[in-house]
Each structure stands twice: as structure tokens, then as C-alpha cells.
């Protein structure tokens, strides 16, 4: 199985801050990576796919980059509704695997 | 807007079979792949597997011996069965649309395994 490691596991930030979350995979996956946002008690929401593509309706303050084994999710200017847990997921090999999550908290 | 809704018992006894159904509104299940993902309380996400619009399946090897997925196309539903459950199977179970990634999700259902 491909191991997916996120860092940090948690981060505190303020509204307006720029935040970057990193995802590393145990083997190269080209650009087959997705990011999800999950709020407490809710299902995950697809945020980014193919490493850098935003689905319709996702705000442009979210961006993704990377290929191979190293990927980043960046939120350019945090909004109150962005405080949540973020997961990356490799979409290159079965079984699909997720990172352990990064909890983004209000400072 | 595609909507998915999980249904099934919230409590299952150890060694018994967990059975969940996902009902899809707006659009036919015969056009996409459909998956199940679970999340133990306070933990991360685990992919269980998918079933295709034609009924082909692909399961996580860690669960493969215990998992069965099926389609009920007249009802626009798909289902998950997980046999011989233990406390480690306690989780929120989500159904979702997709093969490699998931663009629409159900709200999730908590299934507790306990006697």
C-alpha cells in the first residue's frame, strides 16, 4: 500500500493568514492526489483533485501543487469557515489511502 | 445536485454482519462508480471499496475477506455488507460517488459494534 503522510498534524492560525499543509507519499503518484476538507460532524468535501484542480464552487484562495511524492495545499488568506480538518488522498494505486489529517485551528 | 443517504442499523453485535444501504437521488447509479469509506471515532479515513455501474467490485485487501458490495438499480441504491464484525469496525460509514476520488458524499452513519 502507498503510505500517505501529512504535516503538520495540527496548526493554529488567524483569519487572514496564509497556511500551507504538506502531503508526502511513500512512492511516486504523478499528480494523482486529492485534498478534502472535513468539518466536525460532516462528511469530507472534495477540495482539490489531480493535485491542483479545483472543483466548481471551491474558492480560489485554495490552491494545490506538487507531483511525484510531495504535495502542498495552500490557503492564501484564511477565512473563518476554513477552520477544519484537511485530508489528502492518493488516487494512483488501489487500495486508496488517506493521510492522517491536519487539523487547522483558530489561534 | 447529487444526494446520497446512508441507512442501516446503528448498533451491531460482535461476530454479526453490518449491512448498510446508500440511496442516490438525482441521477442513475448505472452511470458512475460508488464507494464506501469509513472513519473510526476521532480517527482518519479508510477506503473500504467500490462497486461500478456494471457491478464490478474492488475492495481494500485489509477487508476483502469480509466485504460484499452490491447494486439495486431499480431502487437506485447500493449496499455494503461487512461480516464478522468486531469493536474495531465501529466507525462512521460514508457512501460516496467515485472510483479514484469522491466528489459527492452521504452524511455518514455511525455504526457501533457492541453486545
CSV table of C-alpha atoms in Angstrom, one decimal:
chain,number,residue,atom,x,y,z
A,1,UNK,CA,0.0,0.0,0.0
A,2,UNK,CA,1.1,3.6,-0.6
A,3,UNK,CA,1.6,5.4,2.7
A,4,UNK,CA,0.5,9.0,2.9
A,5,UNK,CA,1.9,11.3,5.5
A,6,UNK,CA,0.7,14.8,6.2
A,7,UNK,CA,2.4,17.5,8.1
A,8,UNK,CA,1.8,19.2,10.4
A,9,UNK,CA,-0.8,17.1,12.3
A,10,UNK,CA,-2.3,20.4,13.6
A,11,UNK,CA,-1.7,24.1,13.0
A,12,UNK,CA,-3.0,27.2,14.6
A,13,UNK,CA,-3.6,30.3,12.5
A,14,UNK,CA,-5.5,33.5,12.4
A,15,UNK,CA,-8.1,34.9,9.9
A,16,UNK,CA,-6.2,36.3,7.0
A,17,UNK,CA,-3.1,34.2,7.5
A,18,UNK,CA,-1.5,32.1,4.7
A,19,UNK,CA,-1.3,28.4,5.6
A,20,UNK,CA,0.4,25.5,3.9
A,21,UNK,CA,-0.1,21.8,4.6
A,22,UNK,CA,2.2,19.2,3.2
A,23,UNK,CA,1.4,15.6,2.0
A,24,UNK,CA,4.1,13.1,1.2
A,25,UNK,CA,3.6,9.7,-0.4
A,26,UNK,CA,5.8,6.6,0.0
A,27,UNK,CA,6.1,6.2,-3.7
A,28,UNK,CA,5.5,8.4,-6.8
A,29,UNK,CA,1.9,9.0,-7.8
A,30,UNK,CA,2.4,11.5,-10.6
A,31,UNK,CA,-0.3,14.1,-9.9
A,32,UNK,CA,-2.9,11.7,-8.6
A,33,UNK,CA,-3.7,13.4,-5.4
A,34,UNK,CA,-6.9,14.8,-3.9
A,35,UNK,CA,-7.5,17.1,-0.9
A,36,UNK,CA,-10.6,17.1,1.2
A,37,UNK,CA,-11.9,19.4,3.9
A,38,UNK,CA,-13.9,18.0,6.8
A,39,UNK,CA,-15.8,19.9,9.4
A,40,UNK,CA,-16.9,18.4,12.7
A,41,UNK,CA,-19.8,16.0,12.3
A,42,UNK,CA,-19.8,16.4,8.5
A,43,UNK,CA,-18.7,14.4,5.5
A,44,UNK,CA,-15.5,15.3,3.8
A,45,UNK,CA,-15.8,17.7,0.9
A,46,UNK,CA,-13.6,17.4,-2.2
A,47,UNK,CA,-11.4,20.5,-2.4
A,48,UNK,CA,-8.7,19.7,-5.0
A,49,UNK,CA,-8.1,16.8,-7.4
A,50,UNK,CA,-5.3,16.0,-9.7
A,51,UNK,CA,-3.0,17.8,-7.3
A,52,UNK,CA,-4.0,21.3,-8.4
A,53,UNK,CA,-7.5,21.4,-9.9
A,54,UNK,CA,-10.3,23.0,-8.0
A,55,UNK,CA,-13.9,21.6,-8.5
A,56,UNK,CA,-16.5,24.1,-9.4
A,57,UNK,CA,-17.5,26.2,-6.3
A,58,UNK,CA,-14.3,25.9,-4.4
A,59,UNK,CA,-12.9,29.4,-3.5
A,60,UNK,CA,-9.8,30.4,-5.3
A,61,UNK,CA,-7.9,31.1,-2.1
A,62,UNK,CA,-7.4,27.3,-2.0
A,63,UNK,CA,-4.6,26.0,-4.2
A,64,UNK,CA,-2.6,22.8,-4.6
A,65,UNK,CA,0.7,21.9,-6.1
A,66,UNK,CA,3.2,19.1,-6.4
A,67,UNK,CA,3.8,15.9,-8.2
A,68,UNK,CA,5.7,12.7,-7.6
A,69,UNK,CA,5.8,12.2,-3.9
A,70,UNK,CA,5.5,15.8,-2.4
A,71,UNK,CA,2.4,17.9,-2.5
A,72,UNK,CA,1.1,21.0,-0.8
A,73,UNK,CA,-2.3,22.6,-0.1
A,74,UNK,CA,-2.2,26.3,0.5
A,75,UNK,CA,-4.9,28.6,1.8
A,76,UNK,CA,-3.9,32.1,0.8
A,77,UNK,CA,-6.0,34.1,3.3
A,78,UNK,CA,-7.8,32.1,5.9
A,79,UNK,CA,-11.5,32.7,6.4
A,80,UNK,CA,-13.5,31.7,9.5
A,81,UNK,CA,-15.2,28.9,7.6
A,82,UNK,CA,-11.8,27.3,6.7
A,83,UNK,CA,-11.1,26.1,10.2
A,84,UNK,CA,-11.5,22.3,9.7
A,85,UNK,CA,-9.5,19.1,9.2
A,86,UNK,CA,-7.8,18.6,5.9
A,87,UNK,CA,-7.0,15.2,4.4
A,88,UNK,CA,-5.0,14.2,1.3
A,89,UNK,CA,-5.7,11.0,-0.6
A,90,UNK,CA,-3.6,9.3,-3.2
A,91,UNK,CA,-5.5,8.2,-6.3
A,92,UNK,CA,-2.8,6.4,-8.1
A,93,UNK,CA,-3.0,2.9,-6.7
A,94,UNK,CA,-5.5,0.6,-5.0
A,95,UNK,CA,-6.1,0.4,-2.1
A,96,UNK,CA,-6.7,4.2,-2.0
A,97,UNK,CA,-5.1,5.6,1.1
A,98,UNK,CA,-5.5,8.9,3.0
A,99,UNK,CA,-3.2,11.0,5.1
A,100,UNK,CA,-3.9,11.1,8.8
A,101,UNK,CA,-5.3,14.6,8.6
A,102,UNK,CA,-4.2,18.1,9.5
A,103,UNK,CA,-6.4,20.0,12.0
A,104,UNK,CA,-6.5,23.7,11.3
A,105,UNK,CA,-7.4,25.6,14.4
A,106,UNK,CA,-8.1,29.3,15.2
A,107,UNK,CA,-5.2,31.0,17.0
B,1,UNK,CA,-27.0,18.2,-7.2
B,2,UNK,CA,-26.4,14.5,-6.4
B,3,UNK,CA,-27.5,13.4,-2.9
B,4,UNK,CA,-26.6,10.3,-1.1
B,5,UNK,CA,-28.1,8.9,2.1
B,6,UNK,CA,-26.9,6.0,4.1
B,7,UNK,CA,-29.3,3.9,6.1
B,8,UNK,CA,-29.0,0.9,8.4
B,9,UNK,CA,-28.7,-0.2,12.0
B,10,UNK,CA,-26.6,1.9,14.3
B,11,UNK,CA,-25.8,-1.0,16.5
B,12,UNK,CA,-24.4,-4.4,15.5
B,13,UNK,CA,-23.4,-7.2,17.8
B,14,UNK,CA,-19.9,-8.7,17.6
B,15,UNK,CA,-19.5,-11.5,15.1
B,16,UNK,CA,-22.6,-10.4,13.2
B,17,UNK,CA,-23.0,-8.7,9.9
B,18,UNK,CA,-23.1,-5.0,9.3
B,19,UNK,CA,-25.5,-4.0,6.5
B,20,UNK,CA,-25.8,-0.5,5.1
B,21,UNK,CA,-27.6,0.9,2.1
B,22,UNK,CA,-26.9,4.1,0.2
B,23,UNK,CA,-29.8,5.7,-1.7
B,24,UNK,CA,-28.8,8.0,-4.6
B,25,UNK,CA,-31.2,10.8,-5.6
B,26,UNK,CA,-30.9,12.7,-8.8
B,27,UNK,CA,-29.3,10.6,-11.5
B,28,UNK,CA,-28.9,6.9,-12.1
B,29,UNK,CA,-26.4,4.7,-10.3
B,30,UNK,CA,-25.8,3.0,-13.6
B,31,UNK,CA,-23.5,5.8,-14.8
B,32,UNK,CA,-20.8,6.0,-12.1
B,33,UNK,CA,-18.7,4.2,-9.6
B,34,UNK,CA,-19.8,4.1,-6.0
B,35,UNK,CA,-17.7,3.8,-2.9
B,36,UNK,CA,-17.7,3.2,0.8
B,37,UNK,CA,-15.3,4.9,3.2
B,38,UNK,CA,-15.3,4.7,7.0
B,39,UNK,CA,-13.9,6.8,9.8
B,40,UNK,CA,-13.5,5.4,13.4
B,41,UNK,CA,-14.3,8.0,16.0
B,42,UNK,CA,-11.7,10.6,16.3
B,43,UNK,CA,-9.6,9.0,13.6
B,44,UNK,CA,-8.8,9.3,9.9
B,45,UNK,CA,-10.4,7.9,6.7
B,46,UNK,CA,-10.2,4.4,5.4
B,47,UNK,CA,-11.3,3.3,1.9
B,48,UNK,CA,-13.4,0.2,2.0
B,49,UNK,CA,-14.0,-0.3,-1.7
B,50,UNK,CA,-16.1,0.5,-4.7
B,51,UNK,CA,-18.8,-1.0,-7.0
B,52,UNK,CA,-19.0,0.1,-10.6
B,53,UNK,CA,-22.2,0.9,-12.5
B,54,UNK,CA,-21.9,-2.6,-14.1
B,55,UNK,CA,-21.5,-4.3,-10.7
B,56,UNK,CA,-17.7,-4.9,-10.7
B,57,UNK,CA,-16.1,-4.5,-7.3
B,58,UNK,CA,-12.8,-3.6,-5.9
B,59,UNK,CA,-12.2,-4.0,-2.1
B,60,UNK,CA,-9.5,-3.0,0.3
B,61,UNK,CA,-7.4,-6.1,0.8
B,62,UNK,CA,-7.4,-5.4,4.5
B,63,UNK,CA,-11.2,-6.0,4.5
B,64,UNK,CA,-11.7,-8.1,1.3
B,65,UNK,CA,-12.4,-11.4,3.1
B,66,UNK,CA,-15.4,-9.8,4.9
B,67,UNK,CA,-16.8,-7.3,2.5
B,68,UNK,CA,-19.5,-7.6,-0.1
B,69,UNK,CA,-21.0,-4.7,-2.2
B,70,UNK,CA,-24.0,-4.8,-4.4
B,71,UNK,CA,-26.3,-2.7,-6.6
B,72,UNK,CA,-30.0,-2.4,-6.6
B,73,UNK,CA,-30.6,-0.5,-9.8
B,74,UNK,CA,-34.4,-0.3,-9.7
B,75,UNK,CA,-34.2,1.3,-6.3
B,76,UNK,CA,-31.1,3.4,-7.3
B,77,UNK,CA,-29.3,2.0,-4.3
B,78,UNK,CA,-26.1,0.3,-3.5
B,79,UNK,CA,-25.2,-1.7,-0.4
B,80,UNK,CA,-22.4,-2.7,1.9
B,81,UNK,CA,-22.2,-5.9,3.9
B,82,UNK,CA,-19.3,-6.5,6.4
B,83,UNK,CA,-19.4,-9.8,8.2
B,84,UNK,CA,-17.9,-11.0,11.4
B,85,UNK,CA,-17.6,-7.5,12.8
B,86,UNK,CA,-15.6,-6.6,16.0
B,87,UNK,CA,-15.3,-3.4,18.0
B,88,UNK,CA,-12.6,-2.3,15.6
B,89,UNK,CA,-15.3,-1.9,12.9
B,90,UNK,CA,-17.0,0.8,15.0
B,91,UNK,CA,-17.0,3.9,12.7
B,92,UNK,CA,-18.9,6.4,10.8
B,93,UNK,CA,-19.6,4.8,7.4
B,94,UNK,CA,-19.9,7.1,4.4
B,95,UNK,CA,-21.1,6.3,0.9
B,96,UNK,CA,-19.7,8.4,-1.9
B,97,UNK,CA,-19.6,8.7,-5.7
B,98,UNK,CA,-16.4,7.9,-7.4
B,99,UNK,CA,-13.8,5.4,-8.3
B,100,UNK,CA,-10.4,7.1,-7.6
B,101,UNK,CA,-11.7,10.1,-5.7
B,102,UNK,CA,-15.1,11.1,-4.3
B,103,UNK,CA,-17.0,14.2,-5.3
B,104,UNK,CA,-20.3,13.6,-3.6
B,105,UNK,CA,-20.7,12.1,-0.1
B,106,UNK,CA,-23.5,10.9,2.1
B,107,UNK,CA,-23.8,12.5,5.6
B,108,UNK,CA,-22.5,9.3,7.2
B,109,UNK,CA,-23.9,6.9,9.7
B,110,UNK,CA,-22.4,5.8,12.9
B,111,UNK,CA,-22.3,2.1,13.4
B,112,UNK,CA,-21.3,0.8,16.8
B,113,UNK,CA,-20.3,-2.8,17.3
B,114,UNK,CA,-21.2,-3.8,20.8
B,115,UNK,CA,-23.0,-6.5,22.6
